[in-house]
């Protein structure tokens, strides 16, 4: 994903499938921010402070806000691992 030069990434339900440690390691390897406005990542020290609700990007002199949202159904779709 870093090779694609993303500006930001929103979380989805399956980011949680392999557990908090795997997700924390994944986020730590990203060269761009992960955003989620309606998920509280402070429930575990591994994820606390790693995801912001939004990011403001400067794209060619224009300020662009990027945020991510998940629906309540995501909690049922995810199958957290160990």
Short mmCIF file of C-alpha atoms in Angstrom, two decimals:
data_model
loop_
_atom_site.label_atom_id
_atom_site.label_comp_id
_atom_site.label_asym_id
_atom_site.label_seq_id
_atom_site.Cartn_x
_atom_site.Cartn_y
_atom_site.Cartn_z
CA UNK A 1 0.00 0.00 0.00
CA UNK A 2 2.88 2.34 0.67
CA UNK A 3 4.05 1.87 -2.92
CA UNK A 4 0.71 3.21 -4.15
CA UNK A 5 1.47 6.53 -2.42
CA UNK A 6 -1.90 6.82 -0.66
CA UNK A 7 -2.65 10.04 1.18
CA UNK A 8 -4.82 8.33 3.82
CA UNK A 9 -6.73 5.13 4.54
CA UNK A 10 -10.06 4.61 6.27
CA UNK A 11 -10.64 1.55 8.43
CA UNK A 12 -13.11 -1.12 7.49
CA UNK A 13 -14.45 -4.10 9.39
CA UNK A 14 -11.76 -6.55 8.36
CA UNK A 15 -8.85 -4.52 9.69
CA UNK A 16 -9.77 -6.05 13.07
CA UNK A 17 -9.88 -9.70 11.94
CA UNK A 18 -6.40 -10.68 13.13
CA UNK A 19 -6.48 -8.93 16.49
CA UNK A 20 -5.15 -5.71 17.96
CA UNK A 21 -1.43 -6.55 17.75
CA UNK A 22 -1.56 -7.35 14.03
CA UNK A 23 -3.57 -4.20 13.36
CA UNK A 24 -1.16 -2.08 15.42
CA UNK A 25 1.80 -3.50 13.50
CA UNK A 26 0.03 -2.86 10.18
CA UNK A 27 -0.73 0.75 11.10
CA UNK A 28 2.84 1.23 12.30
CA UNK A 29 4.16 0.16 8.90
CA UNK A 30 1.99 2.64 6.98
CA UNK A 31 3.62 5.74 5.54
CA UNK A 32 0.26 7.55 5.54
CA UNK A 33 -2.41 8.06 8.20
CA UNK A 34 -5.29 5.72 8.97
CA UNK A 35 -8.51 7.55 9.86
CA UNK A 36 -11.75 6.56 11.55
CA UNK A 37 -14.09 9.13 13.07
CA UNK A 38 -16.48 6.80 14.86
CA UNK A 39 -14.23 4.11 16.34
CA UNK A 40 -12.54 4.58 19.71
CA UNK A 41 -9.10 2.98 19.44
CA UNK A 42 -8.17 3.85 23.02
CA UNK A 43 -9.60 0.55 24.32
CA UNK A 44 -6.12 -0.98 24.10
CA UNK A 45 -2.65 0.46 24.59
CA UNK A 46 -1.53 -1.20 21.34
CA UNK A 47 -3.88 0.94 19.25
CA UNK A 48 -4.22 4.09 21.35
CA UNK A 49 -3.08 7.16 19.43
CA UNK A 50 -2.47 5.29 16.16
CA UNK A 51 -5.68 6.33 14.34
CA UNK A 52 -7.02 9.87 14.01
CA UNK A 53 -10.64 10.80 13.30
CA UNK A 54 -9.57 12.85 10.29
CA UNK A 55 -6.60 14.34 8.51
CA UNK A 56 -6.29 17.63 6.62
CA UNK A 57 -4.18 17.30 3.47
CA UNK A 58 -2.62 20.05 1.38
CA UNK A 59 -3.16 19.01 -2.22
CA UNK A 60 -1.78 21.54 -4.65
CA UNK A 61 -2.48 24.40 -2.27
CA UNK A 62 -6.03 23.23 -1.48
CA UNK A 63 -6.86 21.94 1.99
CA UNK A 64 -8.81 18.68 1.80
CA UNK A 65 -10.28 16.87 4.79
CA UNK A 66 -10.33 13.08 4.80
CA UNK A 67 -12.23 11.02 7.34
CA UNK A 68 -13.51 7.50 7.63
CA UNK A 69 -16.72 6.05 9.04
CA UNK A 70 -17.94 2.52 9.61
CA UNK A 71 -21.52 1.42 10.11
CA UNK A 72 -22.80 -0.51 13.12
CA UNK A 73 -22.96 -3.67 11.00
CA UNK A 74 -19.14 -3.73 10.81
CA UNK A 75 -19.00 -4.98 14.39
CA UNK A 76 -20.91 -8.08 13.25
CA UNK A 77 -18.88 -8.61 10.06
CA UNK A 78 -15.48 -8.56 11.68
CA UNK A 79 -14.17 -11.79 13.14
CA UNK A 80 -11.46 -10.69 15.58
CA UNK A 81 -8.63 -13.12 15.93
CA UNK A 82 -6.51 -14.03 18.92
#
